[in-house]
Structures are given as structure tokens and as C-alpha cells.
XYZ file of C-alpha atoms in Angstrom:
717
model
C -2.507 42.029 25.527
C 0.469 44.351 25.418
C 3.236 43.075 23.188
C 6.607 43.914 24.672
C 10.065 42.514 24.100
C 11.774 41.445 27.246
C 14.675 39.273 28.377
C 14.487 36.989 31.394
C 17.130 35.115 33.308
C 16.201 31.702 34.564
C 18.192 29.660 37.060
C 17.661 26.542 39.093
C 19.772 24.164 41.128
C 22.445 22.572 38.978
C 21.598 24.722 35.934
C 23.643 27.422 34.329
C 22.089 30.822 33.926
C 20.158 31.039 30.667
C 18.761 34.163 29.019
C 15.623 34.008 26.906
C 14.809 36.777 24.457
C 11.194 37.237 23.511
C 10.198 38.441 20.041
C 6.877 39.870 18.968
C 5.976 38.484 15.569
C 3.131 39.206 13.162
C 2.384 36.475 10.594
C -0.251 36.988 7.935
C -2.889 34.250 7.439
C -1.695 31.873 10.146
C -4.037 29.087 8.960
C -2.664 28.960 5.415
C 0.017 26.510 4.273
C 2.805 29.110 4.506
C 1.389 30.809 7.601
C 1.089 27.619 9.636
C 4.654 26.609 8.687
C 5.904 30.018 9.823
C 4.089 29.699 13.156
C 5.724 26.312 13.771
C 9.123 27.733 12.805
C 9.007 30.759 15.113
C 7.171 29.332 18.097
C 9.408 28.409 21.035
C 6.880 27.775 23.789
C 7.965 24.128 23.841
C 11.496 25.226 24.825
C 10.807 28.436 26.709
C 7.767 28.402 28.954
C 8.757 31.605 30.785
C 8.555 34.221 28.059
C 8.031 32.528 24.687
C 7.730 34.445 21.441
C 4.448 36.282 21.050
C 2.962 35.353 17.663
C 0.021 37.359 16.393
C -1.755 36.999 13.081
C -5.035 36.948 11.236
C -7.016 33.862 10.272
C -9.999 31.696 11.121
C -8.569 29.738 14.043
C -5.793 30.303 16.546
C -3.104 27.698 15.769
C -0.979 25.960 18.364
C 1.941 28.209 19.315
C 0.252 31.486 18.359
C -0.907 34.024 20.948
C -3.885 35.817 19.463
C -5.782 36.646 16.279
C -6.508 40.130 14.988
C -8.773 41.630 12.358
C -6.276 42.512 9.639
C -9.039 44.130 7.599
C -9.150 46.905 10.218
C -6.311 49.309 9.280
C -6.171 50.774 12.766
C -5.792 47.413 14.518
C -3.354 46.118 11.911
C -1.255 49.272 12.096
C -1.074 49.168 15.884
C 0.107 45.534 15.851
C 2.647 46.108 13.056
C 4.278 49.007 14.898
C 4.330 46.984 18.111
C 6.020 43.896 16.593
C 9.708 43.121 16.073
C 9.130 40.884 13.043
C 6.412 41.383 10.421
C 5.805 38.764 7.717
C 3.371 39.062 4.793
C 2.851 36.494 2.054
C -0.657 36.824 0.624
C -2.378 40.216 0.708
C 0.101 42.587 -0.929
C -2.164 45.599 -0.414
C -2.001 45.141 3.360
C 1.694 44.336 3.051
C 2.320 47.691 1.377
C 0.337 49.462 4.084
C 2.353 47.721 6.818
C 5.676 48.444 5.116
C 4.901 52.164 4.791
C 3.997 52.312 8.472
C 7.373 50.811 9.358
C 9.195 52.918 6.798
C 7.843 56.210 8.086
C 7.016 55.293 11.695
C 9.029 56.176 14.775
C 10.436 53.434 17.022
C 13.560 52.778 19.068
C 14.293 49.079 18.419
C 15.277 47.287 15.203
C 12.433 45.721 13.235
C 12.394 43.191 10.398
C 9.895 43.200 7.537
C 9.656 40.087 5.345
C 7.670 40.026 2.107
C 7.221 36.527 0.698
C 6.734 37.323 -2.965
C 5.240 35.345 -5.838
C 7.267 33.268 -8.341
C 4.837 34.466 -11.022
C 6.775 37.741 -11.014
C 9.369 35.845 -13.109
C 6.869 34.075 -15.376
C 7.119 36.586 -18.247
C 10.916 36.688 -18.205
C 12.441 34.503 -20.967
C 14.730 31.707 -19.785
C 18.388 32.665 -19.576
C 20.314 30.938 -22.341
C 23.539 29.264 -21.343
C 26.713 30.537 -22.919
C 28.431 28.129 -25.324
C 31.799 28.203 -23.542
C 30.126 27.703 -20.166
C 28.165 24.720 -21.524
C 31.340 23.076 -22.789
C 33.085 23.583 -19.447
C 30.187 22.076 -17.482
C 29.922 19.086 -19.793
C 33.647 18.437 -19.511
C 33.353 18.581 -15.694
C 30.315 16.302 -15.689
C 28.137 19.139 -14.452
C 25.035 18.242 -16.483
C 23.069 15.540 -14.714
C 19.654 16.064 -16.299
C 18.519 14.235 -19.423
C 16.055 16.918 -20.526
C 17.515 19.173 -23.237
C 15.958 22.226 -21.589
C 18.348 21.981 -18.636
C 21.351 21.785 -20.958
C 20.284 24.721 -23.101
C 19.442 27.214 -20.358
C 20.957 28.430 -17.104
C 19.458 29.288 -13.723
C 18.504 32.780 -12.691
C 20.263 34.124 -9.599
C 19.316 37.013 -7.344
C 21.767 39.145 -9.335
C 19.541 38.749 -12.404
C 16.787 40.819 -10.799
C 17.491 43.860 -13.093
C 16.657 41.807 -16.209
C 13.374 40.517 -14.808
C 10.314 41.540 -16.818
C 6.945 41.926 -15.107
C 3.867 42.486 -17.266
C 1.376 42.202 -14.400
C 1.325 42.199 -10.565
C 2.102 45.914 -10.684
C 1.329 46.542 -7.004
C 3.684 43.738 -5.952
C 6.368 45.033 -8.320
C 6.065 48.539 -6.877
C 6.267 47.217 -3.300
C 9.373 45.159 -4.105
C 11.070 48.224 -5.556
C 10.380 50.179 -2.363
C 11.805 47.402 -0.178
C 14.976 47.034 -2.242
C 15.882 50.725 -1.804
C 14.930 50.811 1.872
C 17.722 52.504 3.830
C 16.107 53.113 7.211
C 18.705 52.122 9.870
C 16.245 50.454 12.258
C 14.357 48.562 9.552
C 15.661 45.357 7.914
C 13.421 44.691 4.918
C 13.675 41.616 2.673
C 11.937 40.024 -0.284
C 11.904 36.219 -0.374
C 10.671 34.708 -3.634
C 9.755 31.030 -3.196
C 9.083 28.367 -5.752
C 5.772 26.522 -5.812
C 5.204 25.723 -2.142
C 4.342 22.089 -1.321
C 4.154 19.741 1.665
C 2.078 19.341 4.832
C -1.600 19.539 3.824
C -0.830 20.935 0.336
C -2.311 24.050 -1.224
C -1.531 24.553 -4.910
C -1.152 20.788 -5.376
C -4.186 19.920 -3.245
C -6.556 19.188 -6.135
C -3.990 16.915 -7.787
C -3.416 15.012 -4.534
C -7.142 14.762 -3.889
C -7.920 13.459 -7.376
C -5.097 10.909 -7.283
C -6.032 9.879 -3.727
C -9.701 9.212 -4.183
C -10.287 8.315 -7.845
C -9.002 4.865 -8.889
C -9.188 5.541 -12.640
C -8.142 9.210 -12.564
C -5.796 10.644 -15.199
C -3.901 13.638 -13.847
C -3.699 16.529 -16.339
C -0.421 17.732 -17.881
C -0.742 21.125 -19.537
C 0.832 21.248 -22.988
C 3.980 19.167 -23.383
C 4.788 19.565 -19.686
C 8.425 20.542 -20.257
C 8.146 23.910 -18.496
C 10.441 24.328 -15.473
C 8.763 24.829 -12.087
C 10.844 25.971 -9.093
C 9.605 24.398 -5.855
C 10.171 24.412 -2.096
C 8.705 22.636 0.914
C 6.675 24.912 3.212
C 8.881 24.039 6.198
C 12.075 24.832 4.249
C 10.624 28.182 3.207
C 9.846 28.940 6.855
C 13.407 28.020 7.844
C 14.861 30.342 5.196
C 12.648 33.147 6.535
C 13.916 32.412 10.041
C 17.556 32.467 8.903
C 16.951 35.767 7.118
C 15.561 37.297 10.304
C 18.380 35.882 12.436
C 21.386 36.532 10.190
C 20.189 39.797 8.557
C 22.155 39.372 5.294
C 23.121 42.363 3.180
C 21.205 41.101 0.153
C 17.579 42.201 0.201
C 16.287 39.844 -2.499
C 16.479 36.087 -1.820
C 15.355 32.983 -3.720
C 13.795 30.156 -1.685
C 13.876 27.034 -3.870
C 15.104 23.479 -3.425
C 17.821 21.733 -5.429
C 15.637 19.659 -7.759
C 15.352 20.529 -11.444
C 11.616 20.026 -11.809
C 9.374 20.124 -14.860
C 5.591 20.078 -14.879
C 5.572 16.616 -16.515
C 7.939 15.216 -13.895
C 5.851 16.729 -11.093
C 2.519 15.348 -12.342
C 4.003 11.932 -13.092
C 5.501 11.767 -9.590
C 2.126 12.487 -7.979
C 0.343 10.058 -10.311
C 2.766 7.192 -9.642
C 3.283 7.738 -5.905
C -0.223 8.802 -4.878
C -2.522 7.613 -7.653
C -2.632 4.962 -10.356
C 0.175 6.348 -12.521
C -2.068 7.579 -15.353
C -1.788 11.069 -16.872
C -3.215 12.892 -19.869
C -2.291 15.991 -21.847
C -4.705 18.927 -21.732
C -4.858 22.289 -23.438
C -6.335 24.290 -20.563
C -4.485 24.793 -17.289
C -6.460 24.961 -14.035
C -3.554 26.377 -11.996
C -1.349 29.194 -13.287
C 1.665 28.242 -11.198
C 1.821 24.899 -13.004
C 2.372 26.756 -16.293
C 5.305 28.837 -15.047
C 8.584 28.355 -16.901
C 11.450 29.756 -14.854
C 14.641 28.211 -13.510
C 15.834 29.671 -10.205
C 19.056 28.818 -8.421
C 18.913 27.958 -4.701
C 20.119 30.958 -2.745
C 23.775 31.382 -1.860
C 23.079 34.278 0.466
C 23.809 32.130 3.532
C 26.625 30.143 1.947
C 30.270 30.746 1.060
C 31.352 30.907 -2.589
C 32.326 27.247 -2.717
C 29.274 26.117 -0.773
C 27.122 25.881 -3.903
C 29.516 23.301 -5.349
C 29.522 21.255 -2.147
C 26.087 22.013 -0.745
C 26.312 19.416 2.027
C 29.226 21.151 3.750
C 28.191 22.897 6.986
C 24.682 23.867 5.846
C 23.109 26.861 7.546
C 19.606 26.126 6.268
C 18.145 23.091 8.068
C 16.582 21.465 5.031
C 13.754 18.939 5.243
C 13.415 18.387 1.492
C 16.636 19.732 0.051
C 16.715 17.152 -2.776
C 13.244 18.231 -3.789
C 9.774 16.845 -4.338
C 10.523 13.593 -6.158
C 12.941 12.072 -3.640
C 10.690 13.014 -0.723
C 7.315 12.071 -2.217
C 6.605 9.255 0.279
C 7.208 11.602 3.204
C 5.081 14.276 1.482
C 2.275 11.751 0.965
C 2.331 10.864 4.671
C 2.258 14.565 5.578
C -0.810 15.022 3.394
C -2.531 12.181 5.227
C -1.517 13.551 8.630
C -2.336 17.222 8.031
C -5.672 16.439 6.405
C -6.571 14.170 9.336
C -7.165 11.200 7.039
C -7.236 7.656 8.336
C -7.017 4.186 6.848
C -9.109 1.086 7.388
C -6.800 -1.959 7.407
C -8.594 -5.173 8.296
C -8.204 -8.931 8.061
C -11.482 -10.852 7.829
C -10.861 -14.367 9.142
C -13.135 -17.399 9.321
C -13.873 -20.884 8.075
C -15.366 -21.853 4.718
C -18.908 -20.470 4.126
C -18.575 -18.169 7.168
C -19.387 -15.125 5.005
C -15.929 -13.586 4.724
C -16.267 -12.453 1.110
C -19.761 -11.104 1.639
C -18.623 -8.977 4.589
C -15.450 -7.885 2.786
C -17.422 -6.627 -0.176
C -19.780 -4.640 2.056
C -16.833 -3.021 3.849
C -15.004 -2.312 0.592
C -18.064 -0.545 -0.859
C -18.807 1.377 2.317
C -15.293 2.665 3.029
C -14.101 2.660 -0.622
C -11.116 0.490 0.185
C -9.576 -2.330 -1.866
C -11.109 -5.775 -1.365
C -8.107 -8.091 -1.687
C -8.962 -11.630 -2.786
C -6.441 -14.180 -3.918
C -8.040 -15.208 -7.249
C -8.613 -11.711 -8.719
C -5.193 -10.678 -7.418
C -3.382 -13.534 -9.157
C -5.373 -12.946 -12.347
C -4.360 -9.267 -12.301
C -0.698 -10.218 -12.092
C -1.015 -12.888 -14.804
C -2.209 -10.169 -17.191
C 0.417 -7.688 -16.029
C 3.683 -7.191 -17.917
C 5.963 -6.873 -14.927
C 8.714 -8.817 -13.194
C 6.310 -10.102 -10.550
C 3.711 -10.937 -13.199
C 6.260 -12.995 -15.099
C 7.230 -14.799 -11.883
C 3.578 -15.674 -11.209
C 3.015 -16.941 -14.760
C 6.167 -19.037 -14.793
C 5.517 -20.465 -11.322
C 1.941 -21.437 -12.155
C 3.132 -23.090 -15.356
C 5.819 -25.053 -13.531
C 3.457 -26.113 -10.747
C 0.787 -27.188 -13.218
C 3.283 -29.141 -15.330
C 4.399 -30.974 -12.206
C 0.823 -31.695 -11.114
C -0.127 -32.857 -14.597
C 2.897 -35.198 -14.732
C 1.985 -36.685 -11.345
C -1.684 -37.053 -12.290
C -0.742 -38.618 -15.632
C 1.501 -41.169 -13.908
C -1.338 -42.144 -11.572
C -3.759 -42.301 -14.514
C -1.462 -44.589 -16.509
C -0.912 -46.850 -13.485
C -4.654 -47.174 -12.915
C -5.203 -47.755 -16.605
C -2.821 -50.725 -16.610
C -4.553 -52.281 -13.623
C -7.983 -52.110 -15.193
C -8.728 -53.726 -18.517
C -11.188 -51.892 -20.709
C -14.167 -54.088 -21.660
C -14.557 -54.833 -25.327
C -16.656 -52.348 -27.189
C -15.988 -49.510 -24.751
C -13.621 -46.602 -25.557
C -10.384 -46.322 -23.674
C -10.326 -43.560 -21.010
C -8.552 -40.336 -22.048
C -6.473 -38.274 -19.627
C -7.944 -34.763 -19.142
C -5.674 -32.228 -17.377
C -8.140 -29.307 -17.627
C -9.466 -29.837 -14.117
C -6.050 -29.471 -12.499
C -5.754 -26.057 -10.819
C -2.234 -25.078 -9.706
C -1.637 -23.086 -6.518
C 1.174 -20.653 -5.868
C 3.675 -21.694 -3.193
C 3.856 -19.462 -0.120
C 7.206 -17.998 -1.215
C 5.537 -16.428 -4.279
C 2.148 -15.860 -2.648
C 3.701 -13.637 0.035
C 5.413 -11.540 -2.648
C 2.052 -11.128 -4.389
C 0.294 -9.921 -1.220
C 3.150 -7.588 -0.246
C 3.047 -6.042 -3.699
C -0.710 -5.459 -3.392
C -0.512 -3.951 0.093
C 2.185 -1.545 -1.112
C -0.012 -0.135 -3.895
C -1.091 3.478 -3.501
C -4.797 2.794 -2.952
C -4.013 0.432 -0.065
C -1.486 2.883 1.388
C -3.846 5.864 1.079
C -7.192 4.337 2.014
C -6.498 0.945 3.559
C -7.622 -2.556 2.649
C -9.716 -5.530 3.692
C -7.951 -8.895 3.372
C -10.336 -11.708 2.477
C -9.339 -14.863 4.373
C -5.594 -14.397 4.274
C -3.263 -15.232 6.002
C -4.456 -18.780 6.595
C -1.501 -19.907 8.740
C 0.779 -18.362 11.346
C 3.753 -18.846 9.033
C 2.025 -16.846 6.288
C 1.211 -14.079 8.769
C 4.821 -13.800 9.947
C 6.256 -13.787 6.419
C 3.761 -11.167 5.254
C 3.671 -8.681 8.127
C 6.948 -9.095 10.048
C 10.389 -7.817 9.038
C 13.705 -9.590 9.596
C 13.835 -8.305 13.193
C 10.413 -9.771 13.934
C 8.728 -6.351 14.085
C 5.484 -5.455 12.328
C 6.036 -3.617 9.036
C 4.483 -0.237 9.798
C 3.313 0.607 6.277
C 1.202 -2.536 5.741
C 0.338 -3.848 9.216
C -3.377 -4.469 9.892
C -5.259 -2.398 12.449
C -7.609 -5.160 13.452
C -9.050 -8.591 12.736
C -12.658 -9.660 12.295
C -13.146 -13.339 13.205
C -16.419 -14.811 11.956
C -16.703 -17.484 14.627
C -19.048 -20.391 13.913
C -19.041 -24.102 14.757
C -18.330 -26.760 12.159
C -21.971 -27.850 12.221
C -23.123 -24.302 11.483
C -20.683 -23.976 8.579
C -21.670 -27.389 7.162
C -25.325 -26.376 7.319
C -24.535 -23.194 5.393
C -22.701 -25.252 2.750
C -25.791 -27.421 2.206
C -27.759 -24.324 1.206
C -25.380 -23.658 -1.670
C -26.592 -25.576 -4.705
C -24.816 -26.551 -7.913
C -21.328 -25.767 -6.674
C -18.984 -28.755 -6.421
C -16.576 -26.738 -4.275
C -19.085 -26.973 -1.438
C -19.704 -30.710 -1.548
C -19.816 -32.357 1.859
C -16.448 -34.117 1.487
C -14.607 -30.964 0.377
C -16.181 -28.841 3.113
C -15.158 -31.354 5.783
C -11.602 -31.405 4.420
C -11.347 -27.598 4.284
C -12.722 -27.216 7.796
C -10.177 -29.729 9.099
C -7.344 -27.701 7.556
C -8.840 -24.513 8.977
C -9.059 -25.873 12.538
C -5.535 -27.255 12.283
C -4.031 -23.780 11.841
C -6.657 -21.659 13.560
C -5.546 -21.688 17.203
C -1.980 -20.538 16.503
C -3.218 -17.810 14.159
C -5.847 -16.592 16.629
C -3.280 -16.342 19.413
C -1.264 -14.017 17.134
C -4.344 -11.988 16.193
C -5.118 -11.448 19.873
C -1.930 -9.348 20.058
C -3.433 -6.986 17.476
C -7.079 -6.206 18.086
C -9.690 -8.814 17.289
C -13.467 -8.753 17.127
C -15.269 -12.128 17.294
C -18.631 -12.110 15.524
C -21.173 -14.925 15.610
C -24.187 -12.910 14.442
C -24.329 -13.144 10.632
C -27.297 -10.765 10.300
C -25.523 -7.916 12.129
C -21.926 -8.701 11.133
C -21.616 -5.557 8.994
C -22.909 -3.201 11.696
C -20.776 -4.861 14.372
C -17.710 -4.517 12.170
C -18.374 -0.803 11.607
C -18.680 -0.323 15.361
C -15.352 -2.100 15.787
C -13.673 0.096 13.153
C -14.896 3.300 14.828
C -14.215 2.092 18.386
C -11.645 4.853 18.923
C -13.524 7.567 17.088
C -14.823 8.314 13.591
C -12.806 7.416 10.507
C -12.022 10.417 8.305
C -11.442 9.540 4.666
C -11.036 11.827 1.664
C -13.816 10.627 -0.607
C -16.499 11.964 -2.880
C -19.989 10.567 -2.417
C -21.343 8.814 -5.474
C -25.047 8.885 -6.262
C -26.931 5.593 -6.135
C -24.265 3.696 -4.217
C -25.707 0.255 -3.483
C -23.937 -2.466 -1.565
C -23.987 -5.554 -3.754
C -24.795 -8.907 -2.183
C -23.475 -11.138 -4.969
C -22.378 -14.655 -4.161
C -18.567 -15.031 -4.033
C -16.807 -17.968 -5.643
C -14.352 -18.464 -2.823
C -16.587 -17.897 0.194
C -20.376 -17.734 0.329
C -22.737 -16.716 3.106
C -26.381 -17.407 2.114
C -28.808 -14.628 2.876
C -32.603 -14.402 2.592
C -34.123 -12.762 -0.463
C -35.366 -9.201 -0.027
C -37.660 -7.170 -2.222
C -36.445 -4.387 -4.499
C -38.187 -1.827 -2.279
C -36.331 -3.148 0.768
C -33.075 -3.039 -1.212
C -33.672 0.612 -2.039
C -34.298 1.386 1.634
C -31.117 -0.428 2.685
C -29.140 1.389 0.018
C -30.543 4.747 1.136
C -29.635 4.079 4.764
C -26.140 2.927 3.812
C -25.713 5.968 1.571
C -26.683 8.265 4.437
C -24.274 6.502 6.783
C -21.529 6.737 4.192
C -22.064 10.473 3.749
C -21.966 11.049 7.493
C -18.727 9.100 7.870
C -16.810 10.926 5.156
C -16.113 14.211 6.940
C -12.549 15.334 6.286
C -10.567 18.521 6.823
C -11.527 21.517 4.713
C -9.446 23.354 2.139
C -10.385 26.957 1.418
C -12.778 27.150 -1.508
C -13.361 23.379 -1.629
C -15.851 20.950 -0.077
C -14.516 17.458 0.471
C -18.052 16.110 0.705
C -20.592 17.546 -1.679
C -23.448 16.281 0.476
C -22.423 17.846 3.806
C -24.555 20.964 3.397
C -27.364 19.749 1.105
C -29.850 19.253 3.915
C -29.220 22.778 5.222
C -29.258 24.709 1.969
C -32.303 26.846 1.164
C -33.329 29.166 -1.617
C -32.399 32.179 0.504
C -28.738 31.091 0.441
C -28.558 32.045 -3.224
C -28.941 35.705 -2.237
C -25.969 35.595 0.135
C -22.631 37.062 -0.830
C -19.708 34.753 -1.507
C -18.128 35.717 1.824
C -21.361 34.988 3.710
C -21.682 31.632 1.963
C -18.138 30.735 2.969
C -18.869 31.694 6.579
C -22.021 29.550 6.540
C -20.147 26.565 5.125
C -17.383 26.933 7.735
C -19.933 27.049 10.563
C -21.791 23.989 9.269
C -18.591 22.004 8.889
C -17.431 22.954 12.390
C -20.747 21.738 13.812
C -20.572 18.489 11.861
C -16.961 17.810 12.840
C -17.837 18.507 16.467
C -20.699 16.024 16.219
C -18.459 13.377 14.632
C -15.804 13.792 17.344
C -18.317 13.234 20.160
C -17.812 9.404 20.338
C -14.041 9.804 20.712
C -14.400 12.494 23.378
C -16.926 10.352 25.258
C -14.601 7.345 24.984
C -11.732 9.331 26.535
C -13.999 10.792 29.222
C -15.244 7.340 30.228
C -12.053 5.304 30.014
C -9.022 7.594 30.366
C -9.718 10.929 32.057
C -10.885 9.566 35.462
C -7.754 7.477 36.012
C -5.432 10.147 34.620
C -6.996 12.712 36.957
C -6.606 10.377 39.928
C -2.933 9.874 39.053
C -2.302 13.631 38.809
C -3.954 14.183 42.188
C -1.607 11.583 43.716
C 1.377 13.380 42.174
C 0.274 16.665 43.739
C -0.106 14.990 47.126
C 3.136 12.971 47.161
C 5.531 15.149 45.088
C 7.607 12.228 43.714
C 11.124 12.893 42.400
C 10.217 11.476 39.001
C 6.562 12.425 38.394
C 6.398 10.869 34.912
C 7.624 7.484 36.132
C 5.257 7.722 39.121
C 2.312 8.408 36.774
C 3.304 5.544 34.464
C 3.536 3.110 37.409
C 0.198 4.323 38.774
C -1.589 3.826 35.435
C -0.027 0.385 34.994
C -1.181 -0.640 38.481
C -4.673 0.692 37.814
C -4.793 -1.196 34.521
C -3.823 -4.439 36.239
C -6.520 -3.900 38.864
C -9.195 -3.324 36.238
C -8.051 -6.357 34.273
C -8.230 -8.516 37.393
C -11.796 -7.319 37.910
C -12.606 -8.218 34.307
C -13.225 -4.598 33.259
């Protein structure tokens, strides 16, 4: 493909004439965190379908919005593309970047070109922090300028681009030499810039990936803080970095060296604690060895003023040129960043309610699902006990409420006991009856119970992985208070994705209860009473569940398999999990809900566990990060002794190929589902559009699909 810049005029009835200008852009490593953000920033094919920007780069896969991939390792091909492009952006391989810059520096061309080098914040890592002047400190304190509690931010001042001459670099010599060449570039047709970002975060993560992964998938993980953690780390979201690059290309400022950092004063300790609390369990530990060099950097950079007026830094919200996504920084945007991680890594959650009468097997099924998908099994008794032991505001509310309820129940029971005692005279020689309150078990009122469940569903493990609710809600009122907001809409962050209804008759459930020995909770009278309460509320609750997505199961032996089929009805579930050795699904009897099952031998148990382990491994395929396998077991069956002789690059290629094949295999059910149920009717609708040429084709297609859906529903399909 020939890359040529051209302008096109486009007109239509009722439209003003509009001119599109096409740019040819080279972006290094388009599949990396920075590269993919740059592609999204510069692509305009969604606005201009006539002559959109031509984006070329190197990488494994052609991303959406890019035009073609090249072999950047081939100097001839790389050089030809660089000289043919209007904008050239490098951010990873500084050897190739130097080669490309020299081609542009000494090459001959007629149109203006822009070269962007995204540098490395480590180039400032050996420069001592800039101490704040005493008079300047006093002035800022008097003006209320110090907002940070950490002494380090009061003692030191931020570096600006003007401090570049005092920077000290003890390594990265090639990068240092390239930066020096760019700064003195005076070629009229070449705009060359250096953009030094902070630690880049967001989207699928890169530097912070291991921290996110550990916090995401390990319930008892302690995230490491190197040293005391008080070192300052400049940071920027990948999309904000891409926007700054775009503004540099568009506005061509006079300054050649630009900082790309957000406005948060971040330390390593604050960063790790934020990830631990908002993604993981909140636990951290101090370590003496750092696994990532960028987390040990100690440099304070000021957000660039290159695109702002002199007073803009004081009032940064006034007419901003940079279209920030995370201007306030990592901490204030952590929930959005967590959702981006889930989205970009293709992760999904399993959020289920398991509903049914007493002894229907709810707890048994919930435990199987929780072990298989590694999701929280939420039961009322363990949940309340957890809060009773917790020193928190909600824990105190639960303790006080239970105490008050029990005191009231004890007082009522004591009054009844005393009344009965007066009516009955104790025979001579027999001891008088003594009131025993130990058997009185208080229950939380719905007003507190709903707070307890909302708190649990908002915890990070439930937000990241999902949950299985064991027999709750029990009434329509509980459902509405738990899952609906004040406007009557489902709360997006905690709403269930489906309901499993273990549907059995009262006679079947009573028969199950008879098989449970030595448990007074399953006496005939109590079971009859509990079933009556269940039936009383069941119809209203089921009618609400029908609006979600419900699976009725009456086959206790295959309930687990049927539930898994229901969960994967729209395609495989991708979860970010390690595979543990010797994972066995326990079949212990639950206190609250018991489903009797026949005894099996230890050999049979081992076979079941092996099958379930294999199924678990096959279901845990997630997106791949360079140099990391999300599932350690993905390639075990394909590894051989000959692989040990392969080079590292060949091993990486083999792993990529195997993962692509496995992901393709896992996506087959979803593709078949779409081919069977969606594509035929969508194709028929498009054919009708081509034949009839309606004025509003989208509305026509929507009406057609609605009519077709009604027809299929009438036919019972």
C-alpha cells in the first residue's frame, strides 16, 4: 500500500463542504499499552470513512483502527515507512528510534514531518530531588499551597522542563545521546520532540499488571512495598499520554522537551495501598528487594505547562487544552481503572442467586460453584459472624442490633415462662423449672440485613470475580431493597446475572429432610413451617426473577453441570485465576441447607476431582500479557523435551500460537450461538433494507428484528 497524504472534499445534500486531511502515522509496538492508546488517539476512521488516517506499526496483531503491520526489525522496510510517514512515534526500542530519527534528520522530503520520542522516566532516577527554597516554602504555606501531609512534599519541589540541564544520567547512554540530538534539531521540515511520561497505567495495565493480578486473584495476598515506600513516583494514564502526544503533534510547541504526568503527588506506599484496598484485600508488606525498577524511582515532576498560559497552572481547570481522563491521578480514578483492567483483559464475573426451598441442595450447589469458579460463596451465618468479629461501623451495628433483638426475645420468652409457671404448680419433691435463654437465636431485621448483604457484594472479590448468593433474597421486598436504587433501577455494580431455581415439590423436599438424621432443624414440624413460608413468598419472587434470566433445575444429580451450561450459555467465562494443584470440590453437609447424596469411594472421588480440575483449567483462559502466562497449565500437555532447546524467542512464538489456538477453541460456542440465533435474522433484515431502501434504515432494521422476535415467540421458539 502506498502511503500518501491527501485532502478530500465531501459534500451531500444539506451538508456544508467539509475537508478531511489524511495523515500517515507510524507507531511503534501497536499492541503494547502505550502503542494501543496511541492508535486509539490518532485513528479517525469512525469519523472519516473517506480518507482516514493511515496508521502503520509493528506488533503481533493488527489493532482496530490501524492499517497494516510491518517488520520493524528489517532496516530497509522500517526506513522506507519512516520516510513515507508524516508522524513517527517511538516509545520502546531506542536503537530503532535513533535509526529512524537519523533518517529523518538527513533525509530529503518536501512536506513537514513530526518525530516523537516517548522517553523513560528512569532518565531522572539518579538526579537528587530538588530542595525547596526556604522563602518559597514560607510563601506557599502562608498561601495554603501545601496540601500533602507527607513531609517529603513540603521539603522538596517539582522538577520542570527547564531543569533538564541539571539532570544526571548514569545509565541509558543511548537514550541520553538520542535526546541530545533531538533537542538541538534545527531542520526546518522536521519537528522533533521528547515526551517523558511518568509510570504509565490504565487500560489492561503493564508495569502494574503483576500487582493487579496478585490482588485480583489471591484472597490472602500481601502486596509488596519496597523499603519505606516514601519515594515519589510520577504517573500518567495511557490515554492521557496519548492525548498529550496528539496535542504536541497538532500544536507544534517551541519547547522540545515535555513532561507527561498527572496532577497527583504519588508515593510508592500510597500507590500500593490504593491497589491493595481497591482491588485486593487491603494487606501489604514491606520487602527489601524490588521486582520492578520503576516502583523504586524517586523523582517529582511537574505537569507540563507547555500548552497552558502562565496562570493556567494555578487554575488548571480553566480552558484546558489537554482532554484529561485521569487528571486528578490514580487514586481518585481507581474504580474506573479497575473496570478498565477487567474490560481490557476480557475478564468476566459470575454473579448468581441460587434459590429453592429447604433441603433443595442450595448450599451444596453453591459450594461446588464457588470452588469451581473461585468466587465468594455468600451465606448469611458466616457473613454475620464475620461482621460480629469485625471492628467497623457496620460490625458494631450488627452486634448492637443482635443484642437488642435477643434482649427483647428473652424478655418476651421470660414473661411467657413466668405466666406458665404460675399456672402450673410444681409437685412436691420436684425441682422448680429454671428459665434457660441459651436456645434463643436472634435474627437481624431486614433493614440491617440488607446493609450487610450490600456491604458484602461491594467487596473487591465480589466486584472482581462475582459471587453466588445462597438462598437470599427470600422475599420480593428483600430483592427490591438489595438490588434496586431509589429510581427503581438495578444497581449495575452488584446486580445478578442469573438465577438458579432448584424446583422440587413439597413431598420431595420433605422426603429429603427425613434422610437427615440428628438435626432438630429438619424435624417434620419445622420443615413444614419453613416450606409454608417459602411458598408464601415464592411466586412473587419468581415473577421478578423471570425478568432477569432464570434456570429451573429439577435434576439433583446433574444440577452442577446444568448450572455450568447456564453460566456459559452466551460463551465461555474468562477469569484471571491460577490453577491450584489437588483442587477437590468438597461435598460437606451445610448447616443451613442440606442435599443428601450417595456415598462414593475414594477412587471415584479422585476421578471426579481430576475431571473437575481439567474442566477448571480449560475454563480459565484469559488474555495474555507479554512474558506472563495467566494459566500455568495451558501448555503442559504440549510441552516436550525438545522445547528446552528452543531459543527464548521461539518459545514465546510457540506459547503465542498455542494460546491463540486455545482461545479460538474456547470462543467456538459463542460463535456457534451467534451463527444459529442471530446471523440468519440479521442477514434477512439487511437484505430487506437493500431491497426497500427505507429512509431510516436503522429504525427499519429494529422494527424488522422486533417483528421476527414476536413471530418466533408466538411459535414457541
